[in-house]
Short mmCIF file of C-alpha atoms in Angstrom, two decimals:
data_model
loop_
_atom_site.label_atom_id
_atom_site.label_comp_id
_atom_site.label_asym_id
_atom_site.label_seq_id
_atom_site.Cartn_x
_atom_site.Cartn_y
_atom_site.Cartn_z
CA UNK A 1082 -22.37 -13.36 76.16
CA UNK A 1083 -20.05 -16.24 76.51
CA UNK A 1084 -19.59 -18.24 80.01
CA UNK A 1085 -17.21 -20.50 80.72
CA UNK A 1086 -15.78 -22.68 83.98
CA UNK A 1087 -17.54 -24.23 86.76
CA UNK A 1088 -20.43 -22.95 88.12
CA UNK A 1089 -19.78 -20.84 91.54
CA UNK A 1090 -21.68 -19.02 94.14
CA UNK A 1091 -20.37 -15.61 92.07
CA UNK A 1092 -19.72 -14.62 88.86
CA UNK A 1093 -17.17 -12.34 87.30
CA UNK A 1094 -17.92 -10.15 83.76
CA UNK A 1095 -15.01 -9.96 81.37
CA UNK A 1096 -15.24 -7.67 78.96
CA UNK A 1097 -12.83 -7.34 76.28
CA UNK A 1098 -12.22 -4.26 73.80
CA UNK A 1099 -12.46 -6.74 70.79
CA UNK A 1100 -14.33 -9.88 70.71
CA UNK A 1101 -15.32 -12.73 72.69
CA UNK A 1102 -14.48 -15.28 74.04
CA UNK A 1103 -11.06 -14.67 74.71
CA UNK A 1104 -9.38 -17.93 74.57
CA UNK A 1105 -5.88 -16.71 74.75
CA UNK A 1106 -5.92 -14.91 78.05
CA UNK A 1107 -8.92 -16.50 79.85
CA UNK A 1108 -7.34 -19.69 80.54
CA UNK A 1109 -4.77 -17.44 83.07
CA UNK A 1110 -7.56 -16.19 84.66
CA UNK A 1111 -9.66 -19.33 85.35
CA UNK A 1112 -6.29 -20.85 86.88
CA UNK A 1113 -6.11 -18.26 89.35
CA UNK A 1114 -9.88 -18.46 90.03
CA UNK A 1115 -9.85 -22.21 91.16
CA UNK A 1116 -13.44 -22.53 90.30
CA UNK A 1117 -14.69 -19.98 92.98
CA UNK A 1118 -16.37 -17.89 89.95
CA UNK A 1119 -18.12 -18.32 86.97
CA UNK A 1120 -16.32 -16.10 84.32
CA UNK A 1121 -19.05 -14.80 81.61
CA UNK A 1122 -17.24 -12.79 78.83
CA UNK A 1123 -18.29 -10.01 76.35
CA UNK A 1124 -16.96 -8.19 73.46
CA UNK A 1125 -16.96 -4.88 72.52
CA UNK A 1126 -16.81 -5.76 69.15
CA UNK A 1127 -18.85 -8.49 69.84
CA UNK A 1128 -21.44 -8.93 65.87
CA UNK A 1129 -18.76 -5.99 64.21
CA UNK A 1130 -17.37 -7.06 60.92
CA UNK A 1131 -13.98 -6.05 60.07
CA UNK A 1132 -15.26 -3.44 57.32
CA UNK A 1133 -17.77 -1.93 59.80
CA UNK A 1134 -14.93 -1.65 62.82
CA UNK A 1135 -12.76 0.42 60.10
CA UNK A 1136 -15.33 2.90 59.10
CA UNK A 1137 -16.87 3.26 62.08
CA UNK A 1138 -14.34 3.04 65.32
CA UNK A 1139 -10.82 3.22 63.61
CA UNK A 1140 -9.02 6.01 65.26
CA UNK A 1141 -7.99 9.40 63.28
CA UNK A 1142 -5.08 11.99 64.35
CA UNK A 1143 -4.46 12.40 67.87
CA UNK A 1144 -6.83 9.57 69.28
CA UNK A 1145 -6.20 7.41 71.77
CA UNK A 1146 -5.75 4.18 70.35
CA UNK A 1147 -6.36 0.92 71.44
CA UNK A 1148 -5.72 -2.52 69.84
CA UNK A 1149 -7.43 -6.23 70.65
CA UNK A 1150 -7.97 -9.34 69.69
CA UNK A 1151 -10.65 -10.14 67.43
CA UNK A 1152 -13.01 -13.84 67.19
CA UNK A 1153 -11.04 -15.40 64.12
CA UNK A 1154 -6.86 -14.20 65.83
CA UNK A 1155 -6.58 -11.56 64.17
CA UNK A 1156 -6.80 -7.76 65.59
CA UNK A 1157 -8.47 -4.64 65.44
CA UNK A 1158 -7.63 -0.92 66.38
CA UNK A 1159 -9.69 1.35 67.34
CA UNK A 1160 -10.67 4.70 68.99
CA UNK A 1161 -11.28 5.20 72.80
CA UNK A 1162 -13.67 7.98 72.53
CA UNK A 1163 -15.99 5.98 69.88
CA UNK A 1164 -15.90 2.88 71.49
CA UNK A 1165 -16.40 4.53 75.07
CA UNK A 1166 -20.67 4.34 74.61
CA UNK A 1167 -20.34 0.67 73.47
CA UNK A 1168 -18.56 -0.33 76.15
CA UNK A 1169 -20.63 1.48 78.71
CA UNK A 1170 -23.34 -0.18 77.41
CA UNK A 1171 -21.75 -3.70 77.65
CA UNK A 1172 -21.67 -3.39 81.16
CA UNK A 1173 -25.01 -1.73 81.62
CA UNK A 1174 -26.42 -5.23 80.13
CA UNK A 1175 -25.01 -7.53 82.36
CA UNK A 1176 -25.02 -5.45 85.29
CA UNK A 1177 -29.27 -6.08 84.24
CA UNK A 1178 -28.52 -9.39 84.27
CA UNK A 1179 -27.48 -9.61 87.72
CA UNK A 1180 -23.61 -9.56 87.61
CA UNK A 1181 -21.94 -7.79 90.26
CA UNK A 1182 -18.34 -8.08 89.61
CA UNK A 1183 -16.42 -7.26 86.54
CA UNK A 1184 -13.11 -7.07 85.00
CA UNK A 1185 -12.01 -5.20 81.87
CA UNK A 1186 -9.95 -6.93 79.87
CA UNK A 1187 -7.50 -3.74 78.68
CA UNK A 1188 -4.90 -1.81 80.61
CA UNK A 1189 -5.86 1.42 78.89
CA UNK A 1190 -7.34 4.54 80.84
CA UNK A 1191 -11.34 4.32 80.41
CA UNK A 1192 -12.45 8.01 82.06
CA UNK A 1193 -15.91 7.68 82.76
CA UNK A 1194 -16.89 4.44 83.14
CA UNK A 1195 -19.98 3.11 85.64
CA UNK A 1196 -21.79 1.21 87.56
CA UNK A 1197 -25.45 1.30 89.56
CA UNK A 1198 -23.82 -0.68 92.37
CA UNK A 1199 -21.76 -3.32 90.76
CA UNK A 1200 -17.89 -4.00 91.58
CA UNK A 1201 -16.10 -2.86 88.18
CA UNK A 1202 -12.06 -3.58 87.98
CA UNK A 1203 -10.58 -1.46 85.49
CA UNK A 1204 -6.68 -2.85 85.49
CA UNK A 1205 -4.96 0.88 84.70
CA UNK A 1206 -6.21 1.37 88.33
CA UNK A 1207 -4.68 -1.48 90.09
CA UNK A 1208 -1.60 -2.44 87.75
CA UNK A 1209 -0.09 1.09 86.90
CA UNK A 1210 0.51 1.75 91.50
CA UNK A 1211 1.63 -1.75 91.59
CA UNK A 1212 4.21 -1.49 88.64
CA UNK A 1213 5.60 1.93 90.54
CA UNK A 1214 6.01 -0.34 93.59
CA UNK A 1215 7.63 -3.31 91.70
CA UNK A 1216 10.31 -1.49 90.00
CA UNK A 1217 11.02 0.77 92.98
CA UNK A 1218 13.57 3.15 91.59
CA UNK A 1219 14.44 1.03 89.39
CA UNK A 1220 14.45 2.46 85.30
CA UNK A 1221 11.21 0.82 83.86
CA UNK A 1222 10.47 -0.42 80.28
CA UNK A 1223 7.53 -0.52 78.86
CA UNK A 1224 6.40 -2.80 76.18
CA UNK A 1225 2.79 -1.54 74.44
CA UNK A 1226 1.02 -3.24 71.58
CA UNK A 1227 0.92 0.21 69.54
CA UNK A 1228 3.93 2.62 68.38
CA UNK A 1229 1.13 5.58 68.43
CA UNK A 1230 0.15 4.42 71.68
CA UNK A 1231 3.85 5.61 74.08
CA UNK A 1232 2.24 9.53 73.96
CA UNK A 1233 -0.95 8.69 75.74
CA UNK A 1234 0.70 5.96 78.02
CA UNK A 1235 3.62 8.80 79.35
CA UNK A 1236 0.57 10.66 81.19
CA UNK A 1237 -0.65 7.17 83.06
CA UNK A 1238 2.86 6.12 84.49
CA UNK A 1239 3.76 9.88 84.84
CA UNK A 1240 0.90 10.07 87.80
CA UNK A 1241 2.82 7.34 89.62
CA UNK A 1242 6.38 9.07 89.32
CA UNK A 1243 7.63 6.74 86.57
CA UNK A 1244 9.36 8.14 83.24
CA UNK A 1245 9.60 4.62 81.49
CA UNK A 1246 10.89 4.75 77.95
CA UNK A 1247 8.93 2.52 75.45
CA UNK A 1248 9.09 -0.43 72.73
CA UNK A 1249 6.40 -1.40 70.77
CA UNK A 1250 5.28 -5.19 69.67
CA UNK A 1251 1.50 -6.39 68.95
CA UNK A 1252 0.45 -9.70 71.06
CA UNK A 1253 -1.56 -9.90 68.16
CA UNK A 1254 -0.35 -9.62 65.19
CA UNK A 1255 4.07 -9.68 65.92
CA UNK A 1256 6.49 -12.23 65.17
CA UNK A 1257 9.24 -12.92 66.94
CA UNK A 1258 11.29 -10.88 65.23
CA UNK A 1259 9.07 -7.98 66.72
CA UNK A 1260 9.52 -9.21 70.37
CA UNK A 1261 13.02 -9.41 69.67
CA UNK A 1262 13.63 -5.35 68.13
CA UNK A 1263 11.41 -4.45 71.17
CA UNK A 1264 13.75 -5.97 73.72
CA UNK A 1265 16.87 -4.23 71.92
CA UNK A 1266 15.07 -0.95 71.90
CA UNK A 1267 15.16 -1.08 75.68
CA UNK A 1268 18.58 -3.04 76.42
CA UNK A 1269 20.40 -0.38 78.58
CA UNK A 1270 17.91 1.66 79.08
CA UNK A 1271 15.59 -0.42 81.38
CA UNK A 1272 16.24 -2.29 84.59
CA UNK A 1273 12.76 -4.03 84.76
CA UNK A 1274 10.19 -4.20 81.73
CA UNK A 1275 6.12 -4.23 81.56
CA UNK A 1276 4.32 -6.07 78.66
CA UNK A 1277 1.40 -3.22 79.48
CA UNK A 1278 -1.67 -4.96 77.65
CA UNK A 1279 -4.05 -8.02 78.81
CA UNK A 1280 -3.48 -9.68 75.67
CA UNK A 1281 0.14 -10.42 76.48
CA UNK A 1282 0.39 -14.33 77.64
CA UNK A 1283 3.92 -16.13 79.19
CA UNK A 1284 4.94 -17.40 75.46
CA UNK A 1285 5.55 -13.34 75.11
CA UNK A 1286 6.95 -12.95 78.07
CA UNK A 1287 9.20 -15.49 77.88
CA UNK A 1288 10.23 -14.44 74.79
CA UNK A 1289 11.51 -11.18 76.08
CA UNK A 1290 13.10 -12.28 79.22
CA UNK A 1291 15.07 -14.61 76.93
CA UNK A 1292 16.17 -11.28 74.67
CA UNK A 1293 16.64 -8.61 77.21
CA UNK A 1294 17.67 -10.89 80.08
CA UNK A 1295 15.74 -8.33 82.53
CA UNK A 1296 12.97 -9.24 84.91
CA UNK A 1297 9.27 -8.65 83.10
CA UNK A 1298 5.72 -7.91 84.83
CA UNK A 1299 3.28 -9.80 82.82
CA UNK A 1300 -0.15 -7.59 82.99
CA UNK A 1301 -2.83 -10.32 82.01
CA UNK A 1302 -0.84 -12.91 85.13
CA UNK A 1303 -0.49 -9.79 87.80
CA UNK A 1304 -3.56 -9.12 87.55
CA UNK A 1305 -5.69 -12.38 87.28
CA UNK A 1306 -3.85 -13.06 90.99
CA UNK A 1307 -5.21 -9.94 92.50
CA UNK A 1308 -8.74 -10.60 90.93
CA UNK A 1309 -8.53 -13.90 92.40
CA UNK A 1310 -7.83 -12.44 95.93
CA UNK A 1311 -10.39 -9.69 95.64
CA UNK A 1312 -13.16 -12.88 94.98
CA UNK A 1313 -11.37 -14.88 97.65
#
């Protein structure tokens, strides 16, 4: 595990899908927290080699996938369902370490998941009501990392009464160019647009603002400010 900021009276678990530390969204994060929490981070692909994360967790037909953000930049994508017991387990070992409060760092729907009496945030939770209360009746947009990934994401938003249509660019792995066909996939068709994945930072926001001159929810900056408040 990997801790980082100022020593506090608590400390908050991050765990990421791919690998820690997460130096491109955990900066957000420790802003909002203002040195009131430690933030100790974990991987679920924490020690996996690129080969091994292919042969063993890449996802086959009909899977849920999920994409992150691996040590060296780059990106992985995986299966929910086979990274589901490694995850669990994540949490398990820190929980035995004495951390009561964690965060995952994904906005994907984890069924499933526990604690023995720990605090555990999962962001599809919190984000996906507050998006439906954002946008109001407004038409929504959704920006996801993965093409593959609008069929599984229609059942999330559908819960909340929102039909959003979808674009897809990678925070990961996308150029500009990517940000920019994403933005003119949606132009007319959306009134307000959600970059729905943690690994999404201001840069990518900007970027679409600036092509789709509509309002955008960051995910990663929405919801390090309600973390903040719920350790305030």
């Amino acid at each position: 595990m990997i801790r980082t900021g100022f020593e506090a009276s608590a400390a908050l678990g991050m765990i990421t899908i791919g690998q820690a530390p997460r130096n491109d969204v955990a900066p957000y994060l420790l802003r909002q927290l203002e040195g009131r929490a430690r933030l100790i981070q974990a991987g679920v692909l924490d020690g996996w080699s690129e080969e091994e994360i292919k042969d063993r967790l890449a996802p086959g037909p009909g899977d849920y996938a999920l994409t992150s953000r691996l040590a060296d930049g780059g990106a992985a994508v995986v299966a929910r369902d086979k990274v589901l017991p490694i995850l669990q387990g994540k949490i398990d070992a820190m929980e035995a370490e004495g951390i009561r409060q964690f965060l995952l760092l994904c906005t994907g729907v984890f069924p499933g998941l526990r604690t023995r009496s720990s605090f555990l945030i999962e962001p599809d939770r919190i984000l996906t009501p507050a998006v439906a209360a954002l946008a109001g009746g407004r038409r929504l947009g959704v920006i996801c990392p993965l093409e593959e990934q609008a069929d599984s994401l229609t059942d999330k938003f559908a819960e909340y009464g929102l039909r959003p249509v979808f674009a897809a660019a990678s925070p990961y792995t996308g150029a500009e160019e990517d940000f920019n066909r994403a933005a003119r996939t949606l132009q007319g068709r959306a009134d307000v647009l959600l970059l729905d994945c943690m690994g999404y930072t201001e840069r990518h926001r900007e970027s679409i603002a600036r092509a789709s001159g509509r309002p955008v929810i960051l995910s990663n900056t929405l919801m390090s400010k309600l973390v903040s408040e719920i350790l305030a």
